[in-house]
């Protein structure tokens, strides 16, 4: 009997080992972008000044800084990874000086860290930096990306020969699907043809809604303003993308970066860091890894956050995002340059006024009981962010 039990135990443990997930589980296609993708991309900080050492070191830093633990997963190489010419067989190849060991070796390294690799091309004859791109090469290029172990493709819009966008993006989506490898497909169409209305059908899982962000308060706010009205197009499997983060790149203040990160979380934006992870300050890391704010970004409560109060005289706004558990994330934004106090009535947040609500401050990590209003001091070019829930 005893040996029978031991045999059974061995059998069960072997069976468990058989069904244990592999170290890098491949998500089913439907679940690929069920939450806004999180990762890093080389463009905002490094432009074309990239090489395989940077990518290796960034993957290392993603782990050592706590970014991976906070949910960041994709290490994305933007423009300028490819050689000036295709190879003799007509395939894309990596720049022999910047990436001498090829993309497959980088993918293997990134995967060995439990992370995923992203790459870049354009739905045009050349990338925005004039390098070979994928228009009319979709099938061959998608096969290459899959063979290299690529997990994410950002697909730009430069040099598109004025051909219509939907077929250009759909061709690559179909080519990626045909490889059988789950690859996140990111449409970088800059919002030119309202990709929020067709991006999902064309196979996109996120779509840029605007032109490029730059590391300035006015650029960030201008992009945020263009998200108003797009809420209804966003959701699991297809996200509005207000462009990559500039947090930590040096031309905004700490307070401004807190506002930038908070706003992107309210918008369920893909959180793609764009700074140098290898040398980021503790304060930058504290912004990018704020678990409570990331949790708002990753929570799908049925609707992207939206603007509910816009005071153009006081230069203040209130943004609200419903959360799955019926609480609400609330962002008080001061667009002006001097400190102010922002108040919003619970009724304007969609709550029945009562004394049972509590507001958790996601940056100060404090909580306060509420009666009829949520109120907070907010610095110039700053934001305060709360989750308001019942239960007092
Ligand atoms: C476009 C994109 C940017 C970046 C550059 C690279 O401008 O919108 O995000 O990828 O091309 O050249």
CSV table of C-alpha atoms and ligand atoms in Angstrom, one decimal:
chain,number,residue,atom,x,y,z
A,1,UNK,CA,0.0,0.0,0.0
A,2,UNK,CA,2.8,2.3,1.0
A,3,UNK,CA,4.7,1.7,-2.2
A,4,UNK,CA,1.4,2.3,-4.1
A,5,UNK,CA,1.0,5.7,-2.4
A,6,UNK,CA,4.7,6.6,-3.1
A,7,UNK,CA,4.1,5.6,-6.7
A,8,UNK,CA,1.0,7.7,-6.9
A,9,UNK,CA,2.9,10.7,-5.4
A,10,UNK,CA,5.7,10.3,-7.9
A,11,UNK,CA,3.1,10.1,-10.7
A,12,UNK,CA,1.3,13.2,-9.5
A,13,UNK,CA,4.5,15.2,-9.1
A,14,UNK,CA,5.6,14.2,-12.6
A,15,UNK,CA,2.2,15.1,-14.0
A,16,UNK,CA,2.4,18.5,-12.2
A,17,UNK,CA,5.8,19.0,-13.7
A,18,UNK,CA,4.4,18.2,-17.1
A,19,UNK,CA,1.6,20.8,-16.9
A,20,UNK,CA,3.8,23.5,-15.1
A,21,UNK,CA,3.9,26.6,-17.2
A,22,UNK,CA,7.1,27.1,-19.2
A,23,UNK,CA,9.5,29.8,-18.0
A,24,UNK,CA,8.3,32.2,-20.7
A,25,UNK,CA,4.6,31.3,-21.2
A,26,UNK,CA,3.3,32.3,-24.5
A,27,UNK,CA,-0.1,34.0,-24.0
A,28,UNK,CA,-3.0,33.0,-26.2
A,29,UNK,CA,-3.5,35.6,-29.0
A,30,UNK,CA,-6.7,36.8,-27.4
A,31,UNK,CA,-5.0,37.6,-24.1
A,32,UNK,CA,-1.9,39.2,-25.7
A,33,UNK,CA,-2.9,42.8,-24.9
A,34,UNK,CA,-5.8,42.2,-22.5
A,35,UNK,CA,-4.2,44.9,-20.4
A,36,UNK,CA,-2.2,48.0,-21.7
A,37,UNK,CA,1.3,46.7,-22.5
A,38,UNK,CA,4.1,47.8,-20.2
A,39,UNK,CA,7.7,48.0,-21.2
A,40,UNK,CA,10.5,50.3,-22.4
A,41,UNK,CA,11.4,51.7,-25.8
A,42,UNK,CA,14.7,53.1,-27.0
A,43,UNK,CA,13.5,56.1,-29.0
A,44,UNK,CA,12.6,58.9,-26.6
A,45,UNK,CA,16.0,58.9,-24.9
A,46,UNK,CA,18.4,57.4,-27.5
A,47,UNK,CA,17.0,58.0,-31.0
A,48,UNK,CA,19.4,56.2,-33.4
A,49,UNK,CA,22.2,56.0,-30.8
A,50,UNK,CA,21.4,52.4,-30.0
A,51,UNK,CA,23.3,49.1,-30.0
A,52,UNK,CA,23.1,45.6,-28.5
A,53,UNK,CA,25.0,46.6,-25.3
A,54,UNK,CA,22.3,49.2,-24.6
A,55,UNK,CA,19.6,46.6,-25.0
A,56,UNK,CA,21.3,44.0,-22.9
A,57,UNK,CA,22.0,46.6,-20.1
A,58,UNK,CA,18.5,47.8,-20.3
A,59,UNK,CA,17.1,44.3,-19.9
A,60,UNK,CA,19.4,43.9,-16.8
A,61,UNK,CA,18.3,47.2,-15.4
A,62,UNK,CA,14.6,46.4,-16.0
A,63,UNK,CA,15.2,43.6,-13.5
A,64,UNK,CA,17.5,45.3,-11.0
A,65,UNK,CA,15.5,48.5,-10.7
A,66,UNK,CA,12.3,46.7,-9.9
A,67,UNK,CA,10.7,47.7,-13.2
A,68,UNK,CA,10.1,44.0,-14.1
A,69,UNK,CA,8.6,43.3,-10.7
A,70,UNK,CA,6.3,46.4,-11.2
A,71,UNK,CA,4.9,44.8,-14.4
A,72,UNK,CA,7.2,46.1,-17.2
A,73,UNK,CA,7.8,43.4,-19.6
A,74,UNK,CA,8.7,44.5,-23.1
A,75,UNK,CA,12.2,45.7,-24.1
A,76,UNK,CA,11.5,47.5,-27.4
A,77,UNK,CA,14.1,48.5,-30.0
A,78,UNK,CA,12.9,51.4,-32.1
A,79,UNK,CA,14.1,52.8,-35.4
A,80,UNK,CA,17.8,52.3,-36.5
A,81,UNK,CA,18.3,48.6,-35.7
A,82,UNK,CA,18.5,47.6,-39.3
A,83,UNK,CA,21.3,47.6,-41.8
A,84,UNK,CA,21.1,50.1,-44.7
A,85,UNK,CA,20.3,47.3,-47.1
A,86,UNK,CA,18.3,44.0,-47.1
A,87,UNK,CA,20.4,40.8,-47.4
A,88,UNK,CA,21.0,38.9,-50.6
A,89,UNK,CA,17.7,37.0,-50.0
A,90,UNK,CA,15.8,40.2,-49.5
A,91,UNK,CA,15.4,39.9,-45.8
A,92,UNK,CA,15.8,42.6,-43.2
A,93,UNK,CA,19.0,42.3,-41.3
A,94,UNK,CA,20.4,44.1,-38.3
A,95,UNK,CA,23.1,46.8,-38.6
A,96,UNK,CA,26.4,44.9,-38.5
A,97,UNK,CA,28.1,47.5,-36.3
A,98,UNK,CA,25.4,48.2,-33.8
A,99,UNK,CA,23.9,44.7,-33.6
A,100,UNK,CA,26.7,42.4,-34.8
A,101,UNK,CA,25.2,39.3,-33.1
A,102,UNK,CA,21.8,39.8,-34.7
A,103,UNK,CA,18.3,40.1,-33.2
A,104,UNK,CA,17.9,36.5,-32.4
A,105,UNK,CA,20.8,36.6,-29.9
A,106,UNK,CA,19.2,39.7,-28.3
A,107,UNK,CA,15.8,38.0,-28.1
A,108,UNK,CA,17.4,35.0,-26.4
A,109,UNK,CA,19.2,37.3,-23.9
A,110,UNK,CA,16.0,39.3,-23.1
A,111,UNK,CA,14.0,36.1,-22.8
A,112,UNK,CA,16.6,34.7,-20.4
A,113,UNK,CA,15.7,37.6,-18.1
A,114,UNK,CA,12.0,36.6,-18.2
A,115,UNK,CA,11.3,39.6,-20.4
A,116,UNK,CA,10.1,40.0,-24.0
A,117,UNK,CA,11.6,41.7,-27.0
A,118,UNK,CA,10.0,44.3,-29.2
A,119,UNK,CA,11.2,45.6,-32.6
A,120,UNK,CA,10.2,48.3,-35.1
A,121,UNK,CA,9.4,48.7,-38.8
A,122,UNK,CA,7.3,51.0,-40.9
A,123,UNK,CA,4.3,50.4,-43.2
A,124,UNK,CA,6.3,52.3,-45.8
A,125,UNK,CA,9.2,51.7,-48.1
A,126,UNK,CA,11.6,53.1,-45.5
A,127,UNK,CA,11.5,53.9,-41.8
A,128,UNK,CA,11.4,57.4,-40.6
A,129,UNK,CA,15.2,57.4,-40.5
A,130,UNK,CA,15.4,56.2,-44.1
A,131,UNK,CA,16.2,52.5,-43.4
A,132,UNK,CA,14.6,49.5,-45.2
A,133,UNK,CA,11.0,49.0,-44.0
A,134,UNK,CA,8.2,46.5,-44.6
A,135,UNK,CA,5.7,47.8,-47.1
A,136,UNK,CA,5.2,45.0,-49.6
A,137,UNK,CA,7.6,42.8,-47.6
A,138,UNK,CA,5.1,42.0,-44.8
A,139,UNK,CA,5.2,38.2,-45.1
A,140,UNK,CA,8.9,37.8,-45.3
A,141,UNK,CA,9.6,40.4,-42.5
A,142,UNK,CA,6.9,39.0,-40.2
A,143,UNK,CA,8.5,35.5,-40.6
A,144,UNK,CA,11.9,36.9,-39.8
A,145,UNK,CA,10.6,38.7,-36.7
A,146,UNK,CA,8.9,35.5,-35.5
A,147,UNK,CA,12.0,33.4,-36.3
A,148,UNK,CA,14.1,35.8,-34.2
A,149,UNK,CA,11.7,35.4,-31.3
A,150,UNK,CA,10.3,38.9,-31.4
A,151,UNK,CA,7.2,39.4,-29.2
A,152,UNK,CA,6.1,43.0,-30.1
A,153,UNK,CA,6.2,45.1,-33.3
A,154,UNK,CA,5.8,48.8,-33.4
A,155,UNK,CA,4.8,49.6,-37.0
A,156,UNK,CA,5.4,53.2,-38.1
A,157,UNK,CA,3.8,55.3,-40.9
A,158,UNK,CA,6.8,57.0,-42.7
A,159,UNK,CA,7.3,56.7,-46.4
A,160,UNK,CA,3.9,55.2,-47.0
A,161,UNK,CA,3.7,56.4,-50.6
A,162,UNK,CA,0.3,57.9,-49.7
A,163,UNK,CA,-1.3,54.4,-49.9
A,164,UNK,CA,-4.3,53.9,-47.7
A,165,UNK,CA,-3.6,53.1,-44.1
A,166,UNK,CA,-6.0,50.3,-43.4
A,167,UNK,CA,-4.7,47.8,-46.0
A,168,UNK,CA,-1.1,48.7,-45.1
A,169,UNK,CA,-1.6,47.9,-41.4
A,170,UNK,CA,-3.9,44.9,-42.1
A,171,UNK,CA,-1.3,43.3,-44.3
A,172,UNK,CA,1.2,43.2,-41.5
A,173,UNK,CA,-1.3,42.1,-38.9
A,174,UNK,CA,-2.2,39.2,-41.2
A,175,UNK,CA,1.4,38.3,-41.8
A,176,UNK,CA,2.2,38.4,-38.1
A,177,UNK,CA,-0.8,36.2,-37.4
A,178,UNK,CA,0.2,33.7,-40.1
A,179,UNK,CA,3.6,33.1,-38.3
A,180,UNK,CA,1.7,31.5,-35.4
A,181,UNK,CA,3.8,33.4,-32.9
A,182,UNK,CA,1.9,35.7,-30.5
A,183,UNK,CA,3.3,39.2,-31.3
A,184,UNK,CA,1.8,42.4,-29.9
A,185,UNK,CA,1.0,44.7,-32.9
A,186,UNK,CA,1.4,48.4,-32.2
A,187,UNK,CA,0.1,50.8,-34.8
A,188,UNK,CA,2.1,54.0,-35.0
A,189,UNK,CA,-0.1,55.8,-37.5
A,190,UNK,CA,0.0,59.1,-35.5
A,191,UNK,CA,-3.8,59.3,-35.4
A,192,UNK,CA,-3.9,60.6,-39.0
A,193,UNK,CA,-6.8,58.4,-40.2
A,194,UNK,CA,-8.5,58.0,-36.8
A,195,UNK,CA,-7.0,54.5,-36.1
A,196,UNK,CA,-9.2,54.2,-33.0
A,197,UNK,CA,-12.1,53.6,-35.4
A,198,UNK,CA,-10.4,50.8,-37.4
A,199,UNK,CA,-7.2,49.8,-35.5
A,200,UNK,CA,-8.7,46.8,-33.7
A,201,UNK,CA,-10.4,45.4,-36.8
A,202,UNK,CA,-7.1,45.8,-38.7
A,203,UNK,CA,-5.4,43.6,-36.1
A,204,UNK,CA,-3.9,46.4,-34.0
A,205,UNK,CA,-3.7,46.0,-30.2
A,206,UNK,CA,-2.7,49.6,-29.5
A,207,UNK,CA,-2.7,52.6,-31.8
A,208,UNK,CA,-1.0,56.0,-31.5
A,209,UNK,CA,-3.5,58.7,-31.4
A,210,UNK,CA,-1.2,61.7,-32.1
A,211,UNK,CA,2.1,62.8,-33.4
A,212,UNK,CA,5.3,62.4,-31.4
A,213,UNK,CA,5.5,63.4,-27.7
A,214,UNK,CA,8.6,65.4,-26.6
A,215,UNK,CA,10.0,65.8,-23.1
A,216,UNK,CA,8.2,69.1,-22.4
A,217,UNK,CA,5.1,69.9,-20.3
A,218,UNK,CA,3.3,71.6,-23.2
A,219,UNK,CA,3.8,68.6,-25.5
A,220,UNK,CA,2.6,66.2,-22.9
A,221,UNK,CA,-0.5,68.3,-22.1
A,222,UNK,CA,-1.2,68.9,-25.8
A,223,UNK,CA,-1.3,65.1,-26.4
A,224,UNK,CA,-3.5,64.6,-23.3
A,225,UNK,CA,-6.0,67.2,-24.7
A,226,UNK,CA,-6.3,65.1,-27.9
A,227,UNK,CA,-7.4,62.0,-25.9
A,228,UNK,CA,-10.7,63.6,-24.9
A,229,UNK,CA,-13.5,61.8,-26.7
A,230,UNK,CA,-11.5,58.7,-27.5
A,231,UNK,CA,-12.6,56.8,-24.4
A,232,UNK,CA,-15.1,54.6,-26.0
A,233,UNK,CA,-12.6,53.1,-28.5
A,234,UNK,CA,-10.3,51.7,-25.8
A,235,UNK,CA,-10.5,48.4,-24.0
A,236,UNK,CA,-9.0,45.0,-23.6
A,237,UNK,CA,-7.2,43.9,-26.8
A,238,UNK,CA,-7.1,47.5,-28.3
A,239,UNK,CA,-5.8,50.5,-26.5
A,240,UNK,CA,-5.5,54.2,-27.3
A,241,UNK,CA,-1.8,55.0,-27.2
A,242,UNK,CA,-0.9,58.7,-26.3
A,243,UNK,CA,2.7,57.8,-27.0
A,244,UNK,CA,5.6,56.6,-24.8
A,245,UNK,CA,6.6,58.1,-21.5
A,246,UNK,CA,9.1,60.8,-21.1
A,247,UNK,CA,9.4,60.3,-17.3
A,248,UNK,CA,13.0,60.8,-16.2
A,249,UNK,CA,14.3,62.3,-19.4
A,250,UNK,CA,15.2,65.6,-17.8
A,251,UNK,CA,13.1,68.4,-19.3
A,252,UNK,CA,10.2,68.3,-17.0
A,253,UNK,CA,10.2,68.6,-13.2
A,254,UNK,CA,9.5,65.8,-10.8
A,255,UNK,CA,6.0,67.3,-10.2
A,256,UNK,CA,5.4,67.4,-14.0
A,257,UNK,CA,6.5,63.8,-14.4
A,258,UNK,CA,4.1,62.7,-11.6
A,259,UNK,CA,1.3,64.4,-13.5
A,260,UNK,CA,2.4,62.8,-16.8
A,261,UNK,CA,2.5,59.3,-15.3
A,262,UNK,CA,-0.8,59.8,-13.4
A,263,UNK,CA,-2.6,61.0,-16.6
A,264,UNK,CA,-1.3,58.1,-18.7
A,265,UNK,CA,-2.6,55.7,-16.0
A,266,UNK,CA,-6.0,57.4,-16.1
A,267,UNK,CA,-6.1,56.9,-19.9
A,268,UNK,CA,-5.3,53.2,-19.6
A,269,UNK,CA,-2.3,54.1,-21.8
A,270,UNK,CA,0.4,51.6,-22.7
A,271,UNK,CA,3.2,52.3,-20.1
A,272,UNK,CA,6.3,52.3,-22.3
A,273,UNK,CA,9.1,54.0,-20.4
A,274,UNK,CA,11.4,56.1,-22.6
A,275,UNK,CA,14.3,57.0,-20.2
A,276,UNK,CA,17.7,55.5,-19.5
A,277,UNK,CA,16.9,52.7,-17.0
A,278,UNK,CA,20.6,52.1,-16.4
A,279,UNK,CA,21.1,55.4,-14.6
A,280,UNK,CA,17.7,56.5,-13.5
A,281,UNK,CA,17.4,58.3,-10.1
A,282,UNK,CA,15.5,56.8,-7.2
A,283,UNK,CA,12.8,59.5,-7.7
A,284,UNK,CA,12.3,58.6,-11.4
A,285,UNK,CA,12.1,54.9,-10.4
A,286,UNK,CA,9.6,55.8,-7.7
A,287,UNK,CA,7.4,57.4,-10.3
A,288,UNK,CA,7.6,54.5,-12.8
A,289,UNK,CA,7.1,51.8,-10.2
A,290,UNK,CA,4.3,53.4,-8.2
A,291,UNK,CA,2.2,50.2,-7.8
A,292,UNK,CA,-1.0,51.9,-6.9
A,293,UNK,CA,-0.9,54.2,-10.0
A,294,UNK,CA,0.1,51.2,-12.3
A,295,UNK,CA,-2.8,49.3,-10.8
A,296,UNK,CA,-5.2,52.0,-12.1
A,297,UNK,CA,-3.6,51.8,-15.5
A,298,UNK,CA,-4.0,48.1,-15.7
A,299,UNK,CA,-7.5,47.9,-14.3
A,300,UNK,CA,-10.3,47.7,-16.8
A,301,UNK,CA,-13.5,49.0,-15.2
A,302,UNK,CA,-15.3,49.2,-18.5
A,303,UNK,CA,-14.1,52.6,-19.6
A,304,UNK,CA,-11.0,54.7,-20.1
A,305,UNK,CA,-10.7,57.7,-17.8
A,306,UNK,CA,-12.3,60.8,-19.0
A,307,UNK,CA,-12.4,64.6,-18.3
A,308,UNK,CA,-15.4,65.5,-16.1
A,309,UNK,CA,-14.6,69.0,-15.0
A,310,UNK,CA,-12.7,71.5,-17.1
A,311,UNK,CA,-12.2,74.9,-15.4
A,312,UNK,CA,-10.5,77.1,-18.1
A,313,UNK,CA,-10.4,80.1,-15.8
A,314,UNK,CA,-8.6,78.4,-12.9
A,315,UNK,CA,-6.7,76.1,-15.3
A,316,UNK,CA,-7.8,73.0,-13.4
A,317,UNK,CA,-9.3,69.7,-14.5
A,318,UNK,CA,-10.8,66.7,-12.9
A,319,UNK,CA,-10.4,63.3,-14.6
A,320,UNK,CA,-12.3,60.2,-13.5
A,321,UNK,CA,-11.8,56.5,-14.3
A,322,UNK,CA,-14.2,53.8,-13.2
A,323,UNK,CA,-12.5,50.8,-11.6
A,324,UNK,CA,-13.5,47.1,-11.7
A,325,UNK,CA,-14.4,47.0,-8.0
A,326,UNK,CA,-16.8,50.1,-8.4
A,327,UNK,CA,-14.3,52.5,-6.8
A,328,UNK,CA,-13.1,55.4,-9.0
A,329,UNK,CA,-9.7,56.7,-9.7
A,330,UNK,CA,-9.8,60.6,-9.6
A,331,UNK,CA,-7.1,62.9,-10.9
A,332,UNK,CA,-7.0,66.6,-9.9
A,333,UNK,CA,-4.9,68.4,-12.5
A,334,UNK,CA,-3.4,71.9,-12.1
A,335,UNK,CA,-2.5,73.1,-15.6
A,336,UNK,CA,-1.5,76.5,-14.2
A,337,UNK,CA,1.9,77.4,-12.8
A,338,UNK,CA,0.9,78.4,-9.3
A,339,UNK,CA,-0.3,76.1,-6.5
A,340,UNK,CA,-4.0,75.9,-6.0
A,341,UNK,CA,-6.7,73.9,-4.3
A,342,UNK,CA,-8.9,71.7,-6.4
A,343,UNK,CA,-12.3,70.5,-5.1
A,344,UNK,CA,-14.8,68.2,-6.7
A,345,UNK,CA,-18.2,67.2,-5.4
A,346,UNK,CA,-18.8,63.5,-4.9
A,347,UNK,CA,-21.9,63.9,-6.9
A,348,UNK,CA,-19.8,65.1,-9.9
A,349,UNK,CA,-17.8,61.9,-9.6
A,350,UNK,CA,-21.0,59.8,-9.9
A,351,UNK,CA,-21.3,59.0,-6.2
A,352,UNK,CA,-24.3,59.6,-4.0
A,353,UNK,CA,-23.1,62.0,-1.4
A,354,UNK,CA,-22.7,60.3,2.0
A,355,UNK,CA,-20.0,60.1,4.6
A,356,UNK,CA,-19.1,56.6,3.8
A,357,UNK,CA,-16.4,57.3,1.2
A,358,UNK,CA,-12.6,57.2,1.7
A,359,UNK,CA,-10.0,58.7,-0.7
A,360,UNK,CA,-6.7,57.0,-0.9
A,361,UNK,CA,-3.9,59.3,-2.1
A,362,UNK,CA,-1.8,57.3,-4.5
A,363,UNK,CA,1.2,59.5,-4.3
A,364,UNK,CA,1.2,60.6,-0.6
A,365,UNK,CA,0.1,57.1,0.4
A,366,UNK,CA,-2.4,58.6,2.9
A,367,UNK,CA,-6.2,58.3,3.2
A,368,UNK,CA,-8.9,60.7,4.2
A,369,UNK,CA,-12.6,60.3,4.9
A,370,UNK,CA,-14.9,62.3,2.6
A,371,UNK,CA,-18.3,63.9,3.1
A,372,UNK,CA,-19.5,65.9,0.1
A,373,UNK,CA,-16.3,66.8,-1.6
A,374,UNK,CA,-12.8,65.6,-2.5
A,375,UNK,CA,-10.4,68.4,-2.1
A,376,UNK,CA,-6.6,68.7,-2.3
A,377,UNK,CA,-3.8,71.2,-2.7
A,378,UNK,CA,-2.1,70.7,-6.1
A,379,UNK,CA,1.2,72.3,-7.1
A,380,UNK,CA,1.6,74.2,-10.4
A,381,UNK,CA,1.9,71.8,-13.3
A,382,UNK,CA,1.0,69.0,-11.0
A,383,UNK,CA,-1.6,66.4,-10.2
A,384,UNK,CA,-3.1,64.7,-7.2
A,385,UNK,CA,-4.4,61.2,-7.7
A,386,UNK,CA,-6.8,59.3,-5.6
A,387,UNK,CA,-8.9,56.2,-5.5
A,388,UNK,CA,-12.3,56.9,-4.0
A,389,UNK,CA,-14.1,54.0,-2.5
A,390,UNK,CA,-16.9,53.2,-0.1
A,391,UNK,CA,-16.3,51.4,3.1
A,392,UNK,CA,-15.8,53.9,5.9
B,1,LIG,C1,8.2,58.3,-35.7
B,1,LIG,C2,7.5,57.7,-34.5
B,1,LIG,C3,8.4,57.7,-33.3
B,1,LIG,C4,9.7,57.0,-33.6
B,1,LIG,C5,10.4,57.6,-34.8
B,1,LIG,C6,11.6,56.8,-35.3
B,1,LIG,O1,8.4,59.6,-35.6
B,1,LIG,O2,6.3,58.3,-34.3
B,1,LIG,O3,7.7,57.2,-32.2
B,1,LIG,O4,9.4,55.6,-33.8
B,1,LIG,O5,9.5,57.6,-35.9
B,1,LIG,O6,12.2,57.3,-36.4
